Tab-separated table of C-alpha atoms and ligand atoms in Angstrom:
chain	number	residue	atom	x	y	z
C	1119	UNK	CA	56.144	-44.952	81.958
C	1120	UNK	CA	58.191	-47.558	84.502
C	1121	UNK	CA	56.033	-47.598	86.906
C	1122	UNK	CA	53.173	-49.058	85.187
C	1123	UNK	CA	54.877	-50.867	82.021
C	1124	UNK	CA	55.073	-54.704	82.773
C	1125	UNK	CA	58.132	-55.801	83.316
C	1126	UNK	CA	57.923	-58.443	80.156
C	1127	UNK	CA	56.947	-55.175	78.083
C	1128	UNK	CA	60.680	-53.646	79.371
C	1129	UNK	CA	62.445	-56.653	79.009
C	1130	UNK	CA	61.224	-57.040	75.412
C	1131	UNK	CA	62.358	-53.370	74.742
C	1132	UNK	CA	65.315	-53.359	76.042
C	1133	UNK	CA	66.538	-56.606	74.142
C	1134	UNK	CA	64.735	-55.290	70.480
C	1135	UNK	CA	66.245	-52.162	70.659
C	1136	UNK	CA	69.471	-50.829	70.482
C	1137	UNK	CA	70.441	-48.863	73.626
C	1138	UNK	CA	70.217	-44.938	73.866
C	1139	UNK	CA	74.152	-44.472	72.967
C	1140	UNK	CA	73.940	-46.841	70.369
C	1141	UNK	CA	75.246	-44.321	67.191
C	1142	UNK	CA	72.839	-46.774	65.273
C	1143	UNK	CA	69.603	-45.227	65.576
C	1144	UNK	CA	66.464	-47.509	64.310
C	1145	UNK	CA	64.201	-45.974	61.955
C	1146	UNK	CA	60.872	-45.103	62.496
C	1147	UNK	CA	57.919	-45.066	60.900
C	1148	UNK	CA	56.114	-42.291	62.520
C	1149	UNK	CA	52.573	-41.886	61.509
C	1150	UNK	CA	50.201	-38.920	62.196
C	1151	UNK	CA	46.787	-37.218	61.845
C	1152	UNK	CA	46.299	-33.959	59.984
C	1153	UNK	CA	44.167	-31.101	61.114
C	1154	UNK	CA	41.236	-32.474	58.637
C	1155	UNK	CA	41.580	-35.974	60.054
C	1156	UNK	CA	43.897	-37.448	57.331
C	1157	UNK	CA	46.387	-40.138	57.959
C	1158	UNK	CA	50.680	-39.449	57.369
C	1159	UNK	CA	53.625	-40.879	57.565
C	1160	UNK	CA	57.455	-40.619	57.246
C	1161	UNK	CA	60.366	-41.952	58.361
C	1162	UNK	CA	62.339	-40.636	61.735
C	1163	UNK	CA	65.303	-42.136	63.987
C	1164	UNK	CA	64.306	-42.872	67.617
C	1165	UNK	CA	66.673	-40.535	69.446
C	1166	UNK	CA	66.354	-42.601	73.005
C	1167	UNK	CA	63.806	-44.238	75.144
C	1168	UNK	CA	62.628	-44.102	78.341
C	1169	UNK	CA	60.948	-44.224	81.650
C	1170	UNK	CA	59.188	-41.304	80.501
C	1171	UNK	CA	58.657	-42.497	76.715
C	1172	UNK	CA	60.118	-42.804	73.401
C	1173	UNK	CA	61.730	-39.461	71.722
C	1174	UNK	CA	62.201	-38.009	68.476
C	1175	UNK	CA	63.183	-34.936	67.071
C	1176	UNK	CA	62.418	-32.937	64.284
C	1177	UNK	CA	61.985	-29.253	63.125
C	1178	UNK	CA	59.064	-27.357	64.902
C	1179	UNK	CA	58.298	-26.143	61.910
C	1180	UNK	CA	58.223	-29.404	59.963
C	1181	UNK	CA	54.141	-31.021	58.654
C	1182	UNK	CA	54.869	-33.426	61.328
C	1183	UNK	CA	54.965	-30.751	64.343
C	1184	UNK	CA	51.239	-29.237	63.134
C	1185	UNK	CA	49.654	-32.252	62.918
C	1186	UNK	CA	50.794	-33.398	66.544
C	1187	UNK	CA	49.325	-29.575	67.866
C	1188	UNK	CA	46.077	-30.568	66.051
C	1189	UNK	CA	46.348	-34.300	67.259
C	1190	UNK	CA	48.861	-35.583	69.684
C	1191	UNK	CA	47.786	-39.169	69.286
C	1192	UNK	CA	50.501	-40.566	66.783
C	1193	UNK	CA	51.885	-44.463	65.932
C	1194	UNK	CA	55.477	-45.387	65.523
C	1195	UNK	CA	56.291	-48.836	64.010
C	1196	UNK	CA	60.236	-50.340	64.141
C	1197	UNK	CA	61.218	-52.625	61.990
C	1198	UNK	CA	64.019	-53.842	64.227
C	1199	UNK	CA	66.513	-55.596	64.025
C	1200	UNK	CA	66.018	-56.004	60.341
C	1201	UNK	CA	62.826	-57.824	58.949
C	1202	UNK	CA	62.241	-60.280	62.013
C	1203	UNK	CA	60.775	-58.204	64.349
C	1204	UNK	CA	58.341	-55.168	64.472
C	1205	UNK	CA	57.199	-53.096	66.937
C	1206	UNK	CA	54.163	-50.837	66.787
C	1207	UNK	CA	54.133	-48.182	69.424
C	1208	UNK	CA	50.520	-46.173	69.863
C	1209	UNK	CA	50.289	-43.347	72.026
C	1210	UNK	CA	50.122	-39.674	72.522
C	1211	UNK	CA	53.066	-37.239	71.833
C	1212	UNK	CA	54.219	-34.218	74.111
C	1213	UNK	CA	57.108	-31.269	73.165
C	1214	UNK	CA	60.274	-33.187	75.201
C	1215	UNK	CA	61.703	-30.763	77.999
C	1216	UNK	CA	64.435	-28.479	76.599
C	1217	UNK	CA	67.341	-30.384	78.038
C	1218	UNK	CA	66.495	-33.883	76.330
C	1219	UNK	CA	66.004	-32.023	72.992
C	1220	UNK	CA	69.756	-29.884	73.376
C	1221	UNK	CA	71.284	-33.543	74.694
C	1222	UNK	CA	69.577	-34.783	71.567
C	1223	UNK	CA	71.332	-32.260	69.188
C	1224	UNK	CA	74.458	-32.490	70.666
C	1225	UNK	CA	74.319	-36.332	69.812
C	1226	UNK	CA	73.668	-35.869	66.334
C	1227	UNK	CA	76.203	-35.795	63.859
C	1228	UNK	CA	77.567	-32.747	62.373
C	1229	UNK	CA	75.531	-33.625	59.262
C	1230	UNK	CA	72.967	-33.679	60.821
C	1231	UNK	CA	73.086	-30.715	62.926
C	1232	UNK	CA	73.993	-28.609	59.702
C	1233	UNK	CA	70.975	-30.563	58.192
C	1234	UNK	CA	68.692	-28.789	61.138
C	1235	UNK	CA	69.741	-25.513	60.138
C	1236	UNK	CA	69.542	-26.033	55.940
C	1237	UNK	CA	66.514	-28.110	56.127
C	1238	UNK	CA	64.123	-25.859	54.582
C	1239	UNK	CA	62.217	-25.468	51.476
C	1240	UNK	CA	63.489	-22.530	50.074
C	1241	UNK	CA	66.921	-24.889	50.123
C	1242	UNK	CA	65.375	-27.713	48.644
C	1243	UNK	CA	64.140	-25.402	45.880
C	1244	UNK	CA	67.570	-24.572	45.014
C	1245	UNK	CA	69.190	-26.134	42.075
C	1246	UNK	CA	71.490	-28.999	42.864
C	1247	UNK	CA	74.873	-26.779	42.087
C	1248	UNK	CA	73.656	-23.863	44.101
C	1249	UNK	CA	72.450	-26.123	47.102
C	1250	UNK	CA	76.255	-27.889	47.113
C	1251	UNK	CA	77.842	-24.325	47.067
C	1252	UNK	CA	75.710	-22.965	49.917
C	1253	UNK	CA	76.048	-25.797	51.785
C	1254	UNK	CA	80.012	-25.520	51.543
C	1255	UNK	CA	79.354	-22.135	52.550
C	1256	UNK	CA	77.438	-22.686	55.478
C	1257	UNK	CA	79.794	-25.255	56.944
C	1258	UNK	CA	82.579	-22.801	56.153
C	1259	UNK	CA	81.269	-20.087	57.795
C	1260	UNK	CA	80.434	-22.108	60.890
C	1261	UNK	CA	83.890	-23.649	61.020
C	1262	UNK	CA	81.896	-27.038	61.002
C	1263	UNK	CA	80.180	-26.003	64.399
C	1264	UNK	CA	76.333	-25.670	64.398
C	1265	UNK	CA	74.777	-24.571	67.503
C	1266	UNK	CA	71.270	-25.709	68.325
C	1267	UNK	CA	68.561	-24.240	65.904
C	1268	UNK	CA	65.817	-22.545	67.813
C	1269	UNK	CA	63.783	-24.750	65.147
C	1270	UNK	CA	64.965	-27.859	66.720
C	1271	UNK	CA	62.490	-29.606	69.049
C	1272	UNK	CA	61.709	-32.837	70.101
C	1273	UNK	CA	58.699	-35.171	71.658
C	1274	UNK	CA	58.358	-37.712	74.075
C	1275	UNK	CA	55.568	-40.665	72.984
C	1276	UNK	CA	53.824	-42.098	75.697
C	1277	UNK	CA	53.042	-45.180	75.109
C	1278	UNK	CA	49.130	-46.535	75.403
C	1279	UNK	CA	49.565	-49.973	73.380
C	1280	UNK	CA	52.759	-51.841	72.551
C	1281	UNK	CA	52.627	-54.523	69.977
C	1282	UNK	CA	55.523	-56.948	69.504
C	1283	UNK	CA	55.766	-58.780	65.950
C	1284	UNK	CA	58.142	-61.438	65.956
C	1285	UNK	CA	59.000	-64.002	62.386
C	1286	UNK	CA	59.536	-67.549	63.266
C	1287	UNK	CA	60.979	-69.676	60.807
C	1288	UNK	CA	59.525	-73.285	62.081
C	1289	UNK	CA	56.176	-71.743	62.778
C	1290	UNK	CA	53.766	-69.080	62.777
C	1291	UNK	CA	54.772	-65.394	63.062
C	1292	UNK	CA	53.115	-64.553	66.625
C	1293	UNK	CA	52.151	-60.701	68.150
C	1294	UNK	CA	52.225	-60.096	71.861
C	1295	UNK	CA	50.445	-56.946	72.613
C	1296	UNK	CA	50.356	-54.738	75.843
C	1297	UNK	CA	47.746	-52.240	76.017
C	1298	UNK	CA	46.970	-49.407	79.039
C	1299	UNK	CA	43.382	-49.696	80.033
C	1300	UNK	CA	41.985	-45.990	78.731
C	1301	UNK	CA	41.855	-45.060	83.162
C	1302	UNK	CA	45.557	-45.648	83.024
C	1303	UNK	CA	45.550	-47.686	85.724
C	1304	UNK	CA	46.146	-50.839	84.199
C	1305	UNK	CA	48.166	-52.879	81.572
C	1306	UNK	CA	46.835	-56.152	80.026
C	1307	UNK	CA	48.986	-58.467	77.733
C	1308	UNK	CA	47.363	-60.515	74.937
C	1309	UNK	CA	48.529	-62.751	71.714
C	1310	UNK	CA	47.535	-61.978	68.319
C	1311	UNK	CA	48.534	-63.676	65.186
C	1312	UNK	CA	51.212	-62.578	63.147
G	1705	FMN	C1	66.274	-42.777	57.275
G	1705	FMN	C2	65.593	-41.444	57.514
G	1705	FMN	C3	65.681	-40.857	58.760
G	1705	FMN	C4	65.059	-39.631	59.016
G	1705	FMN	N1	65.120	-39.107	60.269
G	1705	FMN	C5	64.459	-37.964	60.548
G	1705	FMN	C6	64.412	-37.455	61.880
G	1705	FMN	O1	64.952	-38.035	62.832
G	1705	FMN	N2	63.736	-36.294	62.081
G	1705	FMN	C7	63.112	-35.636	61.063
G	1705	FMN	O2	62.521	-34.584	61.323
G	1705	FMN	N3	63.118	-36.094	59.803
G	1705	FMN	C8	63.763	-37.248	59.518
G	1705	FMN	N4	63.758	-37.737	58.243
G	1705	FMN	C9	63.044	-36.988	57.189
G	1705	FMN	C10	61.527	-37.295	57.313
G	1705	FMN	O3	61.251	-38.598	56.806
G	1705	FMN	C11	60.625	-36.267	56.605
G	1705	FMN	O4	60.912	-36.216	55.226
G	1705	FMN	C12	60.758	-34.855	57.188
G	1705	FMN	O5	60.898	-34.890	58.594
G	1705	FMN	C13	59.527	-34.024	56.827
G	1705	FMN	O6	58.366	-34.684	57.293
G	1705	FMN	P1	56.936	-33.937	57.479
G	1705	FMN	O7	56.793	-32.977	56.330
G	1705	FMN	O8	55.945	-35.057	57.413
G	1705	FMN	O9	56.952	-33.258	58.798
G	1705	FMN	C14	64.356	-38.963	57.974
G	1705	FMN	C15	64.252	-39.578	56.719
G	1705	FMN	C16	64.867	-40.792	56.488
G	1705	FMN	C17	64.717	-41.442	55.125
């Protein structure tokens, strides 16, 4: 993605968002198409980004995960940092190699990596009391280590058009937006209004 990003499209990236080992993730919108060609959306934390795109990670088995087999082209817009800036990534999402989705895991808290394995809807069908006690359970049994889920994956967005929202409180909110020619062999900046 380096190679043929303009540099002002880095430099914007790498000042808007937090860096990889940030432990504050940014939230993501992360919007999809079905298999019958309907929009979705939900939130997800951007695990890291990249010369070879922006990751996330989820469970394979999640709505999310069939809709990108059906359609890889997918949209993630940050709100970040906080309600001054947006950025709306479009472009096309892969499975991320192996070894960026364990390094992802192993990053996540151990909430969250208990979450991987107790994230399913038979759980969330559970009444509240029973879903506290098996939770306990779970973490007990574990000793509070969770190895990775086989369920765990993770996907690399490449990007095809970057747009950059920024507020300005003297004048007009303003959108610079970097898109790849649909060859990929070239990227073109324009400004939009806000
Ligand atoms: C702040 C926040 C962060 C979230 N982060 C993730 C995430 O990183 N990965 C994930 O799979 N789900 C995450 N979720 C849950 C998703 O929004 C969603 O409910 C879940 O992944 C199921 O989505 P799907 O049925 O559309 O696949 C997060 C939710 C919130 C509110």
């Amino acid at each position: 993605m380096t190679s043929a990003l303009p540099d002002e499209a880095w430099r914007l990236l790498t000042e808007w968002l937090p860096g990889n080992d940030d432990p504050e993730r940014p939230q993501i919108t992360l919007s999809t198409v079905d298999e019958d060609g309907d929009p979705d959306a939900r939130t997800v934390l951007l695990t890291s980004f990249g010369p070879d795109g922006f990751l996330f990670n989820t469970d394979g088995a999640s709505r999310k995960a069939a809709h990108i087999a059906a359609h890889p082209a997918v949209a993630m817009t940050v709100l970040w940092p906080g309600f001054t800036h947006q950025l709306v990534i479009r472009g096309t999402a892969a499975p991320a190699p192996a070894d960026r989705v364990a390094a992802a895991y192993r990053s996540r808290s151990p909430y969250l990596q208990q979450l991987a394995w107790l994230n399913t809807h038979e759980f969330a069908e559970l009444p509240r009391e029973e879903r506290v006690a098996a939770w306990a359970a779970f973490e007990e049994a574990h000793a509070g280590v969770f190895e990775q889920p086989e369920s765990w994956v993770g996907y690399l967005v490449t990007p095809t058009r970057l747009t950059f929202w920024s507020s300005n409180g003297d004048t007009a909110s303003q959108r610079v937006e970097f898109a790849r020619a649909a060859d990929g062999s070239a990227w073109s900046r324009r400004y939009l209004a806000g």
